[in-house]
PDB file of C-alpha atoms in Angstrom:
ATOM      1  CA  MET A   1      10.111  74.049  49.996  1.00  0.00           C
ATOM      2  CA  THR A   2      10.457  76.480  53.195  1.00  0.00           C
ATOM      3  CA  VAL A   3      13.668  76.713  55.703  1.00  0.00           C
ATOM      4  CA  LEU A   4      11.295  74.774  58.983  1.00  0.00           C
ATOM      5  CA  ALA A   5      10.961  71.962  56.049  1.00  0.00           C
ATOM      6  CA  LEU A   6      14.256  71.927  54.879  1.00  0.00           C
ATOM      7  CA  ASN A   7      15.260  72.072  58.863  1.00  0.00           C
ATOM      8  CA  ASN A   8      13.423  68.916  59.287  1.00  0.00           C
ATOM      9  CA  THR A   9      14.441  67.415  56.075  1.00  0.00           C
ATOM     10  CA  LEU A  10      17.806  67.460  57.276  1.00  0.00           C
ATOM     11  CA  LYS A  11      17.354  66.425  60.083  1.00  0.00           C
ATOM     12  CA  SER A  12      16.084  63.404  59.055  1.00  0.00           C
ATOM     13  CA  LEU A  13      18.605  62.687  57.253  1.00  0.00           C
ATOM     14  CA  LEU A  14      21.530  63.292  59.439  1.00  0.00           C
ATOM     15  CA  ALA A  15      19.483  61.423  62.181  1.00  0.00           C
ATOM     16  CA  ARG A  16      18.679  58.201  59.513  1.00  0.00           C
ATOM     17  CA  ALA A  17      22.701  57.806  58.436  1.00  0.00           C
ATOM     18  CA  GLY A  18      23.182  58.243  62.462  1.00  0.00           C
ATOM     19  CA  VAL A  19      25.034  61.295  63.091  1.00  0.00           C
ATOM     20  CA  ASP A  20      25.457  62.393  66.957  1.00  0.00           C
ATOM     21  CA  ASN A  21      23.718  66.196  66.654  1.00  0.00           C
ATOM     22  CA  PRO A  22      21.616  65.517  63.694  1.00  0.00           C
ATOM     23  CA  ASP A  23      19.707  68.687  64.964  1.00  0.00           C
ATOM     24  CA  SER A  24      22.427  70.561  66.274  1.00  0.00           C
ATOM     25  CA  ASP A  25      24.466  69.947  62.366  1.00  0.00           C
ATOM     26  CA  ALA A  26      21.056  70.252  60.209  1.00  0.00           C
ATOM     27  CA  ALA A  27      20.683  74.010  62.177  1.00  0.00           C
ATOM     28  CA  ASP A  28      25.115  74.504  61.193  1.00  0.00           C
ATOM     29  CA  ILE A  29      23.618  73.849  57.742  1.00  0.00           C
ATOM     30  CA  ILE A  30      20.954  76.087  56.935  1.00  0.00           C
ATOM     31  CA  ARG A  31      23.490  78.266  58.688  1.00  0.00           C
ATOM     32  CA  ALA A  32      25.539  77.809  56.399  1.00  0.00           C
ATOM     33  CA  ALA A  33      23.473  77.216  53.232  1.00  0.00           C
ATOM     34  CA  LEU A  34      21.376  80.297  53.669  1.00  0.00           C
ATOM     35  CA  GLY A  35      23.556  82.912  55.060  1.00  0.00           C
ATOM     36  CA  PHE A  36      21.393  83.245  58.945  1.00  0.00           C
ATOM     37  CA  GLY A  37      21.892  82.507  62.252  1.00  0.00           C
ATOM     38  CA  ARG A  38      20.356  79.360  64.521  1.00  0.00           C
ATOM     39  CA  PRO A  39      18.028  81.907  66.346  1.00  0.00           C
ATOM     40  CA  GLU A  40      15.998  83.177  62.687  1.00  0.00           C
ATOM     41  CA  LEU A  41      15.342  79.109  62.291  1.00  0.00           C
ATOM     42  CA  ILE A  42      12.146  80.263  63.863  1.00  0.00           C
ATOM     43  CA  THR A  43      11.340  83.869  62.741  1.00  0.00           C
ATOM     44  CA  ARG A  44      12.214  83.004  59.484  1.00  0.00           C
ATOM     45  CA  GLY A  45      10.809  79.246  59.050  1.00  0.00           C
ATOM     46  CA  GLY A  46       8.054  80.334  56.486  1.00  0.00           C
ATOM     47  CA  GLU A  47       9.983  82.005  54.519  1.00  0.00           C
ATOM     48  CA  ALA A  48      10.375  79.855  51.226  1.00  0.00           C
ATOM     49  CA  VAL A  49      14.108  78.743  49.983  1.00  0.00           C
ATOM     50  CA  SER A  50      14.694  77.941  46.395  1.00  0.00           C
ATOM     51  CA  ASP A  51      15.668  74.742  44.888  1.00  0.00           C
ATOM     52  CA  GLU A  52      19.326  75.244  44.027  1.00  0.00           C
ATOM     53  CA  THR A  53      19.087  76.627  48.239  1.00  0.00           C
ATOM     54  CA  ALA A  54      17.418  73.679  49.395  1.00  0.00           C
ATOM     55  CA  GLU A  55      19.645  70.756  47.028  1.00  0.00           C
ATOM     56  CA  ASN A  56      22.948  72.610  48.051  1.00  0.00           C
ATOM     57  CA  ALA A  57      21.516  72.543  51.639  1.00  0.00           C
ATOM     58  CA  ILE A  58      20.931  68.521  51.088  1.00  0.00           C
ATOM     59  CA  ARG A  59      24.264  67.738  49.815  1.00  0.00           C
ATOM     60  CA  LEU A  60      26.163  69.767  52.573  1.00  0.00           C
ATOM     61  CA  ALA A  61      24.127  67.434  54.591  1.00  0.00           C
ATOM     62  CA  ARG A  62      24.679  64.240  52.901  1.00  0.00           C
ATOM     63  CA  ARG A  63      28.993  65.359  53.561  1.00  0.00           C
ATOM     64  CA  ARG A  64      27.902  65.272  57.071  1.00  0.00           C
ATOM     65  CA  ALA A  65      25.818  61.421  56.807  1.00  0.00           C
ATOM     66  CA  SER A  66      28.345  59.915  55.321  1.00  0.00           C
ATOM     67  CA  GLY A  67      31.170  61.402  58.154  1.00  0.00           C
ATOM     68  CA  GLU A  68      32.710  64.521  57.098  1.00  0.00           C
ATOM     69  CA  PRO A  69      32.267  66.454  59.978  1.00  0.00           C
ATOM     70  CA  ILE A  70      30.698  69.246  60.197  1.00  0.00           C
ATOM     71  CA  GLN A  71      32.931  71.907  60.872  1.00  0.00           C
ATOM     72  CA  TYR A  72      34.589  70.622  57.241  1.00  0.00           C
ATOM     73  CA  VAL A  73      31.014  70.671  55.688  1.00  0.00           C
ATOM     74  CA  ILE A  74      30.469  74.187  56.565  1.00  0.00           C
ATOM     75  CA  GLY A  75      33.620  75.835  55.882  1.00  0.00           C
ATOM     76  CA  SER A  76      34.222  77.962  58.974  1.00  0.00           C
ATOM     77  CA  TRP A  77      33.552  77.541  62.746  1.00  0.00           C
ATOM     78  CA  SER A  78      33.379  79.887  65.827  1.00  0.00           C
ATOM     79  CA  PHE A  79      36.327  79.677  68.651  1.00  0.00           C
ATOM     80  CA  MET A  80      36.231  82.198  71.207  1.00  0.00           C
ATOM     81  CA  GLY A  81      34.398  84.255  69.213  1.00  0.00           C
ATOM     82  CA  ARG A  82      35.327  84.950  66.798  1.00  0.00           C
ATOM     83  CA  ASP A  83      34.711  82.798  62.936  1.00  0.00           C
ATOM     84  CA  TYR A  84      37.743  80.908  61.408  1.00  0.00           C
ATOM     85  CA  LEU A  85      37.792  79.139  57.785  1.00  0.00           C
ATOM     86  CA  VAL A  86      38.599  75.885  58.511  1.00  0.00           C
ATOM     87  CA  GLY A  87      38.396  73.117  56.117  1.00  0.00           C
ATOM     88  CA  GLU A  88      40.135  69.399  54.693  1.00  0.00           C
ATOM     89  CA  GLY A  89      44.087  70.151  55.516  1.00  0.00           C
ATOM     90  CA  VAL A  90      44.012  71.860  58.472  1.00  0.00           C
ATOM     91  CA  LEU A  91      43.126  71.092  62.463  1.00  0.00           C
ATOM     92  CA  ILE A  92      39.684  71.243  63.490  1.00  0.00           C
ATOM     93  CA  PRO A  93      39.362  74.711  66.532  1.00  0.00           C
ATOM     94  CA  ARG A  94      37.803  72.826  69.823  1.00  0.00           C
ATOM     95  CA  ASP A  95      36.800  74.245  72.623  1.00  0.00           C
ATOM     96  CA  ASP A  96      39.924  71.861  74.662  1.00  0.00           C
ATOM     97  CA  THR A  97      42.285  75.264  72.782  1.00  0.00           C
ATOM     98  CA  GLU A  98      41.083  77.488  75.357  1.00  0.00           C
ATOM     99  CA  VAL A  99      42.088  76.498  78.251  1.00  0.00           C
ATOM    100  CA  VAL A 100      46.013  76.953  76.807  1.00  0.00           C
ATOM    101  CA  THR A 101      44.371  79.824  74.860  1.00  0.00           C
ATOM    102  CA  ARG A 102      43.537  82.264  78.085  1.00  0.00           C
ATOM    103  CA  ALA A 103      46.323  80.500  80.482  1.00  0.00           C
ATOM    104  CA  ALA A 104      48.528  82.232  77.550  1.00  0.00           C
ATOM    105  CA  LEU A 105      46.733  85.783  77.702  1.00  0.00           C
ATOM    106  CA  GLU A 106      46.830  85.355  81.521  1.00  0.00           C
ATOM    107  CA  LEU A 107      50.504  84.866  81.709  1.00  0.00           C
ATOM    108  CA  ILE A 108      51.196  87.953  78.858  1.00  0.00           C
ATOM    109  CA  ARG A 109      48.495  90.172  80.568  1.00  0.00           C
ATOM    110  CA  PRO A 110      51.091  92.078  83.228  1.00  0.00           C
ATOM    111  CA  LEU A 111      53.326  92.702  80.204  1.00  0.00           C
ATOM    112  CA  PRO A 112      53.805  95.596  77.821  1.00  0.00           C
ATOM    113  CA  SER A 113      54.469  94.503  74.006  1.00  0.00           C
ATOM    114  CA  PRO A 114      54.655  91.004  74.657  1.00  0.00           C
ATOM    115  CA  ALA A 115      57.130  89.423  72.561  1.00  0.00           C
ATOM    116  CA  VAL A 116      55.265  85.809  71.677  1.00  0.00           C
ATOM    117  CA  VAL A 117      55.101  83.072  68.555  1.00  0.00           C
ATOM    118  CA  ASP A 118      52.253  80.463  68.070  1.00  0.00           C
ATOM    119  CA  LEU A 119      53.823  77.118  67.045  1.00  0.00           C
ATOM    120  CA  CYS A 120      52.044  74.966  65.215  1.00  0.00           C
ATOM    121  CA  ALA A 121      49.457  77.575  64.372  1.00  0.00           C
ATOM    122  CA  GLY A 122      47.219  75.894  62.138  1.00  0.00           C
ATOM    123  CA  SER A 123      44.519  77.725  61.593  1.00  0.00           C
ATOM    124  CA  GLY A 124      45.659  80.484  63.375  1.00  0.00           C
ATOM    125  CA  ILE A 125      43.357  79.858  66.365  1.00  0.00           C
ATOM    126  CA  ILE A 126      45.726  81.135  69.158  1.00  0.00           C
ATOM    127  CA  GLY A 127      47.993  82.877  67.419  1.00  0.00           C
ATOM    128  CA  VAL A 128      44.533  85.230  65.714  1.00  0.00           C
ATOM    129  CA  THR A 129      43.387  85.137  69.711  1.00  0.00           C
ATOM    130  CA  LEU A 130      46.240  86.498  71.529  1.00  0.00           C
ATOM    131  CA  LYS A 131      46.539  89.724  69.189  1.00  0.00           C
ATOM    132  CA  LYS A 132      43.009  90.794  69.455  1.00  0.00           C
ATOM    133  CA  GLU A 133      42.035  90.618  73.460  1.00  0.00           C
ATOM    134  CA  ARG A 134      45.947  91.643  73.386  1.00  0.00           C
ATOM    135  CA  SER A 135      45.989  94.905  70.194  1.00  0.00           C
ATOM    136  CA  ASP A 136      50.132  95.563  71.645  1.00  0.00           C
ATOM    137  CA  ALA A 137      51.247  92.241  71.782  1.00  0.00           C
ATOM    138  CA  HIS A 138      53.573  90.720  68.649  1.00  0.00           C
ATOM    139  CA  VAL A 139      52.274  87.981  67.555  1.00  0.00           C
ATOM    140  CA  SER A 140      53.934  85.708  65.415  1.00  0.00           C
ATOM    141  CA  ALA A 141      52.550  82.375  63.587  1.00  0.00           C
ATOM    142  CA  VAL A 142      53.976  79.003  62.060  1.00  0.00           C
ATOM    143  CA  GLU A 143      53.184  77.088  60.709  1.00  0.00           C
ATOM    144  CA  LYS A 144      54.437  74.219  58.030  1.00  0.00           C
ATOM    145  CA  SER A 145      51.931  72.674  55.694  1.00  0.00           C
ATOM    146  CA  ASP A 146      50.658  74.435  52.628  1.00  0.00           C
ATOM    147  CA  ILE A 147      46.916  73.971  53.260  1.00  0.00           C
ATOM    148  CA  ALA A 148      47.221  75.511  56.962  1.00  0.00           C
ATOM    149  CA  PHE A 149      48.852  78.254  56.456  1.00  0.00           C
ATOM    150  CA  ASP A 150      46.413  79.370  53.589  1.00  0.00           C
ATOM    151  CA  TYR A 151      44.160  79.217  56.418  1.00  0.00           C
ATOM    152  CA  LEU A 152      45.650  80.471  59.129  1.00  0.00           C
ATOM    153  CA  SER A 153      46.242  83.862  56.096  1.00  0.00           C
ATOM    154  CA  ARG A 154      42.956  83.876  54.996  1.00  0.00           C
ATOM    155  CA  ASN A 155      41.729  83.637  58.732  1.00  0.00           C
ATOM    156  CA  ALA A 156      44.258  86.317  60.201  1.00  0.00           C
ATOM    157  CA  ALA A 157      43.131  88.664  56.863  1.00  0.00           C
ATOM    158  CA  LEU A 158      39.194  87.553  57.774  1.00  0.00           C
ATOM    159  CA  ASN A 159      39.653  89.171  62.427  1.00  0.00           C
ATOM    160  CA  SER A 160      41.883  91.205  60.265  1.00  0.00           C
ATOM    161  CA  ALA A 161      44.646  90.476  62.776  1.00  0.00           C
ATOM    162  CA  ARG A 162      48.357  91.960  62.208  1.00  0.00           C
ATOM    163  CA  ILE A 163      50.360  89.454  62.895  1.00  0.00           C
ATOM    164  CA  ARG A 164      53.980  88.021  61.540  1.00  0.00           C
ATOM    165  CA  LEU A 165      52.859  84.582  59.369  1.00  0.00           C
ATOM    166  CA  ILE A 166      55.821  81.927  58.703  1.00  0.00           C
ATOM    167  CA  HIS A 167      55.551  79.632  55.940  1.00  0.00           C
ATOM    168  CA  ALA A 168      58.217  76.977  57.830  1.00  0.00           C
ATOM    169  CA  ASP A 169      59.192  74.033  59.708  1.00  0.00           C
ATOM    170  CA  LEU A 170      59.741  75.159  62.788  1.00  0.00           C
ATOM    171  CA  ARG A 171      63.027  73.458  62.834  1.00  0.00           C
ATOM    172  CA  ASP A 172      64.054  75.925  60.535  1.00  0.00           C
ATOM    173  CA  CYS A 173      63.388  79.161  61.384  1.00  0.00           C
ATOM    174  CA  ALA A 174      63.901  79.977  64.709  1.00  0.00           C
ATOM    175  CA  GLU A 175      67.138  81.994  64.126  1.00  0.00           C
ATOM    176  CA  ASP A 176      65.117  84.455  62.109  1.00  0.00           C
ATOM    177  CA  PHE A 177      64.096  84.716  66.448  1.00  0.00           C
ATOM    178  CA  ALA A 178      66.873  86.620  68.192  1.00  0.00           C
ATOM    179  CA  ASP A 179      68.338  84.690  71.861  1.00  0.00           C
ATOM    180  CA  GLY A 180      66.548  86.120  74.096  1.00  0.00           C
ATOM    181  CA  SER A 181      63.528  87.438  72.690  1.00  0.00           C
ATOM    182  CA  LEU A 182      60.773  86.079  72.637  1.00  0.00           C
ATOM    183  CA  ASP A 183      57.934  86.912  76.079  1.00  0.00           C
ATOM    184  CA  LEU A 184      55.506  83.367  75.623  1.00  0.00           C
ATOM    185  CA  ILE A 185      56.340  80.633  73.484  1.00  0.00           C
ATOM    186  CA  VAL A 186      52.494  78.927  72.712  1.00  0.00           C
ATOM    187  CA  SER A 187      51.433  75.386  70.882  1.00  0.00           C
ATOM    188  CA  ASN A 188      49.218  73.092  70.367  1.00  0.00           C
ATOM    189  CA  PRO A 189      50.558  70.877  68.983  1.00  0.00           C
ATOM    190  CA  PRO A 190      50.793  67.173  67.021  1.00  0.00           C
ATOM    191  CA  TYR A 191      50.292  64.577  70.485  1.00  0.00           C
ATOM    192  CA  ILE A 192      48.684  61.763  69.383  1.00  0.00           C
ATOM    193  CA  ARG A 193      51.479  58.163  69.332  1.00  0.00           C
ATOM    194  CA  SER A 194      51.063  57.053  66.035  1.00  0.00           C
ATOM    195  CA  THR A 195      50.411  53.704  66.461  1.00  0.00           C
ATOM    196  CA  GLU A 196      47.523  55.534  67.853  1.00  0.00           C
ATOM    197  CA  ILE A 197      45.581  57.727  64.880  1.00  0.00           C
ATOM    198  CA  LYS A 198      43.958  55.393  63.219  1.00  0.00           C
ATOM    199  CA  GLU A 199      42.132  53.730  65.832  1.00  0.00           C
ATOM    200  CA  LEU A 200      40.614  57.574  66.797  1.00  0.00           C
ATOM    201  CA  GLN A 201      36.565  57.716  65.989  1.00  0.00           C
ATOM    202  CA  SER A 202      35.833  57.758  62.433  1.00  0.00           C
ATOM    203  CA  GLU A 203      35.613  61.733  61.353  1.00  0.00           C
ATOM    204  CA  VAL A 204      39.085  62.800  62.940  1.00  0.00           C
ATOM    205  CA  GLN A 205      40.789  60.578  60.698  1.00  0.00           C
ATOM    206  CA  TYR A 206      39.592  63.158  58.676  1.00  0.00           C
ATOM    207  CA  GLU A 207      41.806  65.853  59.784  1.00  0.00           C
ATOM    208  CA  PRO A 208      45.535  66.293  58.814  1.00  0.00           C
ATOM    209  CA  ARG A 209      47.766  63.441  59.824  1.00  0.00           C
ATOM    210  CA  LEU A 210      50.321  66.163  59.955  1.00  0.00           C
ATOM    211  CA  ALA A 211      48.533  68.561  62.266  1.00  0.00           C
ATOM    212  CA  LEU A 212      47.202  64.728  64.948  1.00  0.00           C
ATOM    213  CA  ASP A 213      51.207  62.522  64.969  1.00  0.00           C
ATOM    214  CA  GLY A 214      53.365  63.433  67.493  1.00  0.00           C
ATOM    215  CA  GLY A 215      55.553  60.302  67.236  1.00  0.00           C
ATOM    216  CA  GLU A 216      55.846  57.243  68.239  1.00  0.00           C
ATOM    217  CA  ASP A 217      55.579  57.974  72.279  1.00  0.00           C
ATOM    218  CA  GLY A 218      53.224  61.638  71.627  1.00  0.00           C
ATOM    219  CA  PHE A 219      55.447  63.656  72.410  1.00  0.00           C
ATOM    220  CA  ALA A 220      58.212  64.183  69.877  1.00  0.00           C
ATOM    221  CA  PHE A 221      56.893  67.987  69.513  1.00  0.00           C
ATOM    222  CA  TYR A 222      57.508  68.967  73.124  1.00  0.00           C
ATOM    223  CA  ARG A 223      61.274  68.057  72.999  1.00  0.00           C
ATOM    224  CA  LEU A 224      61.701  69.579  69.946  1.00  0.00           C
ATOM    225  CA  ILE A 225      60.501  72.700  70.469  1.00  0.00           C
ATOM    226  CA  THR A 226      61.131  73.039  74.403  1.00  0.00           C
ATOM    227  CA  GLY A 227      65.663  71.762  73.354  1.00  0.00           C
ATOM    228  CA  LEU A 228      65.297  74.267  70.780  1.00  0.00           C
ATOM    229  CA  TRP A 229      63.405  76.752  71.226  1.00  0.00           C
ATOM    230  CA  THR A 230      63.868  77.484  74.895  1.00  0.00           C
ATOM    231  CA  LYS A 231      66.619  80.069  74.588  1.00  0.00           C
ATOM    232  CA  LYS A 232      64.613  82.695  72.249  1.00  0.00           C
ATOM    233  CA  LEU A 233      62.327  83.110  75.511  1.00  0.00           C
ATOM    234  CA  LYS A 234      64.166  86.360  77.410  1.00  0.00           C
ATOM    235  CA  GLN A 235      64.938  84.774  81.614  1.00  0.00           C
ATOM    236  CA  GLY A 236      61.335  85.424  82.812  1.00  0.00           C
ATOM    237  CA  GLY A 237      59.351  84.150  79.835  1.00  0.00           C
ATOM    238  CA  TYR A 238      56.520  82.042  79.301  1.00  0.00           C
ATOM    239  CA  ILE A 239      56.014  78.452  77.167  1.00  0.00           C
ATOM    240  CA  ALA A 240      52.319  77.321  77.040  1.00  0.00           C
ATOM    241  CA  PHE A 241      51.523  74.134  75.695  1.00  0.00           C
ATOM    242  CA  GLU A 242      48.057  72.232  75.247  1.00  0.00           C
ATOM    243  CA  ILE A 243      48.585  68.862  76.191  1.00  0.00           C
ATOM    244  CA  GLY A 244      46.629  65.488  75.208  1.00  0.00           C
ATOM    245  CA  GLU A 245      45.441  62.755  78.285  1.00  0.00           C
ATOM    246  CA  GLY A 246      47.800  61.250  81.423  1.00  0.00           C
ATOM    247  CA  GLN A 247      51.207  63.696  79.863  1.00  0.00           C
ATOM    248  CA  TYR A 248      51.183  66.181  82.055  1.00  0.00           C
ATOM    249  CA  ASP A 249      53.900  64.219  84.528  1.00  0.00           C
ATOM    250  CA  THR A 250      55.844  64.018  81.327  1.00  0.00           C
ATOM    251  CA  ILE A 251      55.763  66.902  80.001  1.00  0.00           C
ATOM    252  CA  ALA A 252      56.443  68.386  83.575  1.00  0.00           C
ATOM    253  CA  GLY A 253      59.697  66.799  84.382  1.00  0.00           C
ATOM    254  CA  MET A 254      60.323  67.720  80.207  1.00  0.00           C
ATOM    255  CA  LEU A 255      60.095  70.914  81.285  1.00  0.00           C
ATOM    256  CA  ALA A 256      62.018  71.240  84.591  1.00  0.00           C
ATOM    257  CA  GLU A 257      65.631  69.619  82.693  1.00  0.00           C
ATOM    258  CA  SER A 258      65.489  72.357  80.797  1.00  0.00           C
ATOM    259  CA  GLY A 259      65.363  74.942  82.985  1.00  0.00           C
ATOM    260  CA  TYR A 260      61.875  76.231  83.557  1.00  0.00           C
ATOM    261  CA  THR A 261      60.122  76.426  87.437  1.00  0.00           C
ATOM    262  CA  ASP A 262      56.723  77.175  88.197  1.00  0.00           C
ATOM    263  CA  ILE A 263      55.286  74.635  86.108  1.00  0.00           C
ATOM    264  CA  LYS A 264      51.310  74.756  86.590  1.00  0.00           C
ATOM    265  CA  ALA A 265      48.295  72.010  85.406  1.00  0.00           C
ATOM    266  CA  TYR A 266      45.524  73.977  84.156  1.00  0.00           C
ATOM    267  CA  TRP A 267      41.794  72.202  83.624  1.00  0.00           C
ATOM    268  CA  ASP A 268      39.900  71.524  80.703  1.00  0.00           C
ATOM    269  CA  ILE A 269      35.501  71.162  81.357  1.00  0.00           C
ATOM    270  CA  GLN A 270      35.807  67.033  81.536  1.00  0.00           C
ATOM    271  CA  GLY A 271      38.728  67.115  84.402  1.00  0.00           C
ATOM    272  CA  ILE A 272      41.898  66.685  82.122  1.00  0.00           C
ATOM    273  CA  ARG A 273      44.586  68.410  82.315  1.00  0.00           C
ATOM    274  CA  ARG A 274      44.618  70.217  78.980  1.00  0.00           C
ATOM    275  CA  ALA A 275      47.321  72.960  79.524  1.00  0.00           C
ATOM    276  CA  ILE A 276      50.791  73.316  81.452  1.00  0.00           C
ATOM    277  CA  THR A 277      52.609  76.718  81.317  1.00  0.00           C
ATOM    278  CA  ALA A 278      56.062  77.409  83.159  1.00  0.00           C
ATOM    279  CA  VAL A 279      58.394  79.996  83.576  1.00  0.00           C
ATOM    280  CA  TYR A 280      61.971  79.656  81.744  1.00  0.00           C
ATOM    281  CA  LYS A 281      64.536  80.412  83.747  1.00  0.00           C
ATOM    282  CA  GLY A 282      67.913  79.719  82.609  1.00  0.00           C
ATOM    283  CA  LYS A 283      69.624  76.733  83.375  1.00  0.00           C
TER     284      LYS A 283
END
């Protein structure tokens, strides 16, 4: 079987299963199974593929056809130009998170050697990106889940990002940071209402509930972080959250009551307010 024939076989298998993007997913599986990129599907399409490699690619495609997210199937995903290892038990990197990451980078741009903590760090896409874009930053990343922390550690190493890794519940490690020591708190916390998780699309059901469940109203972690971690910020320090659709007003009110000013919204490509930032001035 040639590379092109294998690619066509995968596309056909995925299309019959009703996968939304069979062409794209087949190309991703080819990349994972054969170890080369999408452009090479054209330049190397006539090359022969071993039976073992073809069988492995078809096994991956069958996993995707069963509904498993493509990111888990191939074991990695790109975020802001860097690759991250992912799999069952860790939240999948999404373009949505680029909004809060870019906002965070802009906030710390004028600060020398900023001290940053990434809470609910998951696979590490925010903390690693901040460190790679600002090599002088002192970045800490906090993650509770054993599985997600393993991915966080591996992704920091994969991207040569020297960040402080903290395997703990964010409720238990706040005292590891001195009051008034941080320039930025950034987080993409769980923000889906508990009762709405079962209504999410089937692919999302593969992702860890721990990374999705924001409590009864979706705001549990925003309240927790704002209440417990605000005092760790310097006067004039920043907080930056990824948020869900329709959550901006409630979180803005929460921040204002906690001594934050200059509250700003950041929109994603769909016109949804996807991130919020604020400056801590003290109560």
